[in-house]
C-alpha positions in Angstrom: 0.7 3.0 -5.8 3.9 3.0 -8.0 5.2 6.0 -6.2 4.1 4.8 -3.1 6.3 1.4 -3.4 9.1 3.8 -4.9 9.3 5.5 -1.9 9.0 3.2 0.4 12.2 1.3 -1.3 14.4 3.8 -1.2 13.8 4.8 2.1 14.3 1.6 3.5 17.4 0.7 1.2 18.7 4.0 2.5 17.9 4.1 6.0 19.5 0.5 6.4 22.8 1.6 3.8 22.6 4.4 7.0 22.2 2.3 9.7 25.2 -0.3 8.6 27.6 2.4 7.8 26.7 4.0 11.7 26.6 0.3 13.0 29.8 -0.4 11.4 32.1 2.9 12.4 30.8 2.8 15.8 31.6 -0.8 16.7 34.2 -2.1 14.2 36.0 1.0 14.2 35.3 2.6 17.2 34.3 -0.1 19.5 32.7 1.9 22.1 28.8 2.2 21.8 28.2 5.2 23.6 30.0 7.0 21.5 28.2 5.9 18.2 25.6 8.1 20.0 27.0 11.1 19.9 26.8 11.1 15.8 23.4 8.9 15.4 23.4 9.5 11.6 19.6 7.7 11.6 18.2 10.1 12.8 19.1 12.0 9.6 17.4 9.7 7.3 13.9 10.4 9.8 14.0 13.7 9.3 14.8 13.4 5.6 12.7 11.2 4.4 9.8 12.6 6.5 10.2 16.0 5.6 10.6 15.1 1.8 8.1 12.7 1.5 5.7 12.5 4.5 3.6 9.6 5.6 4.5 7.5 2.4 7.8 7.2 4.2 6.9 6.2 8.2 6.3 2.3 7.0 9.6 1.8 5.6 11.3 4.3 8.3 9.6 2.2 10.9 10.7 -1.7 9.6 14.4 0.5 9.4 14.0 1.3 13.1 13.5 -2.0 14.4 15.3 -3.9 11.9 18.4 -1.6 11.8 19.1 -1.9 15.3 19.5 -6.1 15.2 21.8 -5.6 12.2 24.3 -3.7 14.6 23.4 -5.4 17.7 23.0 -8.4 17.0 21.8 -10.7 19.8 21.7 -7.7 22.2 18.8 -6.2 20.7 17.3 -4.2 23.2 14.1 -5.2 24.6 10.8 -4.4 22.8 12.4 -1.7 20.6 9.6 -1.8 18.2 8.0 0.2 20.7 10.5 2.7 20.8 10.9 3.1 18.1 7.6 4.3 17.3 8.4 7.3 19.3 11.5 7.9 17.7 9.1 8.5 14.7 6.6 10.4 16.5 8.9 13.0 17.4 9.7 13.9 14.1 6.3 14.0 13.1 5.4 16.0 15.9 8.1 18.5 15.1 7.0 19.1 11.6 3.5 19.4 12.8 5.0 22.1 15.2 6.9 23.9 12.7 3.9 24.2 10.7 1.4 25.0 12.8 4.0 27.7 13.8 4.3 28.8 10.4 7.8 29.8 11.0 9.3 28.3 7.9 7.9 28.5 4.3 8.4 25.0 2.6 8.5 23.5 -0.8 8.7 19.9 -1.0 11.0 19.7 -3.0 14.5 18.1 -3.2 15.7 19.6 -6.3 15.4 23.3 -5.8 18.7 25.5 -5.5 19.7 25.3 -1.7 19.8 28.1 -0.1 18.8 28.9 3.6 15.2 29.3 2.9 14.9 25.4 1.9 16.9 24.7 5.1 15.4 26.6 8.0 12.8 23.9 8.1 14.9 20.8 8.5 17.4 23.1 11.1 14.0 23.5 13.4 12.9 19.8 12.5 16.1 18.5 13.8 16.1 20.2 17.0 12.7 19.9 18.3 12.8 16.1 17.2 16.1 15.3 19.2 14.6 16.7 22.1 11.4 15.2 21.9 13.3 11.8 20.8 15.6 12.0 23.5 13.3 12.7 26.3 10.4 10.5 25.2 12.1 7.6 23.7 14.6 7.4 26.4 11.5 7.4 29.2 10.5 4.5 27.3 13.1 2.6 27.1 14.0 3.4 30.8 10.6 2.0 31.9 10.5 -0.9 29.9 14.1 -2.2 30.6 13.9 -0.9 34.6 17.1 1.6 33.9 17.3 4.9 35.7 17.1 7.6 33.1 19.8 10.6 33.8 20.2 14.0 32.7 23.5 12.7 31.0 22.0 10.3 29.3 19.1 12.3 27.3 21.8 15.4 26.7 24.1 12.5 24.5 21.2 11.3 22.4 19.7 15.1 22.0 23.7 16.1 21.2 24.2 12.9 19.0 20.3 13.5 17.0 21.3 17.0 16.4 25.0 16.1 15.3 24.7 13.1 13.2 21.6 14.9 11.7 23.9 18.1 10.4 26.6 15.4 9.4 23.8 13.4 7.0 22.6 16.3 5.9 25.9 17.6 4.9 26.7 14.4 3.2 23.5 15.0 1.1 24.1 18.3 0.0 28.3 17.5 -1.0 26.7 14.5 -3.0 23.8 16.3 -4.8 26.1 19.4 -5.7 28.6 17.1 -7.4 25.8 15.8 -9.4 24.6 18.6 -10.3 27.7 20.3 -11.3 28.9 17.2 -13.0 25.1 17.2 -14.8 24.3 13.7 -13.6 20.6 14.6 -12.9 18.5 17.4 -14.3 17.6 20.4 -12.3 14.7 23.3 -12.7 16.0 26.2 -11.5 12.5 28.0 -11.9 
């Protein structure tokens, strides 16, 4: 239960830490919101914290999904989100299921193992099957429910923008965790 709440914290602390610093460089900074969806960075934390920690992580992800998007929006929160953003999570799940029903990746679960490639082919084939699934899927959705035509365009930016802002968290998480590592802030097996 301890672990459980542990999780669940920081993935929620983290997602929304995400979610404000996306919120803030795409409308503060920025100002346009189409173009914060070229580089969604939350889609990052999904695939993170689902690959690392599985279903301990979906109830925190999911209060992140619909509460992250009224902390940038604000009073245009998009109509019944919480919906959509349920498939947002399916489609990672569904990706990992994929993956490892494919058994095209072997996986460790394990943040604290050297990286190499072998700990990152996973998360590559996560992040692209999940951006397609979650542009298609969650885009239908929200094209039904708010009576919007869905266009080719418009599923090709959030695919482009899952797939981008995914490598760019990622990246952020692998500069931070060498620095601690090389500056010995947190202890690491090698074995």
């Amino acid at each position: 239960m301890k672990y459980f709440i542990q999780v669940t914290l920081t993935t929620y602390i983290s997602s929304m830490l995400v979610y404000s610093l996306w919120g803030w460089v795409t409308f503060q900074t920025l100002d346009q919101g189409w173009i914060g969806s070229l580089i969604y960075l939350p889609h990052g934390c999904r695939v993170i914290f689902y690959c690392f920690f599985g279903v301990r992580s979906l109830p925190a992800l999911y209060l992140a999904e619909i509460t992250g998007p009224a902390l940038v929006w604000g009073d245009q929160y998009l109509d019944w989100w919480f919906i959509a953003s349920i498939s947002s999570l399916l489609s990672v799940v569904i990706a990992v299921e994929i993956i490892k029903w494919s058994k095209v990746s072997s996986w460790k679960h394990t943040i604290l193992l050297k990286i190499n490639f072998s700990n990152y082919k996973f998360l590559i084939f996560v992040i692209i099957i999940s951006a397609l699934f979650n542009a298609i899927f969650t885009n239908l959705i929200l094209s039904i429910i708010n009576r919007v035509d869905l266009t080719v365009h418009v599923v090709a930016r959030f695919f482009i923008g899952d797939v981008i802002g995914s490598a760019c968290f990622i990246a952020f998480l692998m500069i931070m965790f060498n620095m601690l590592r090389s500056n010995r802030l947190y202890q690491v097996n090698d074995n």
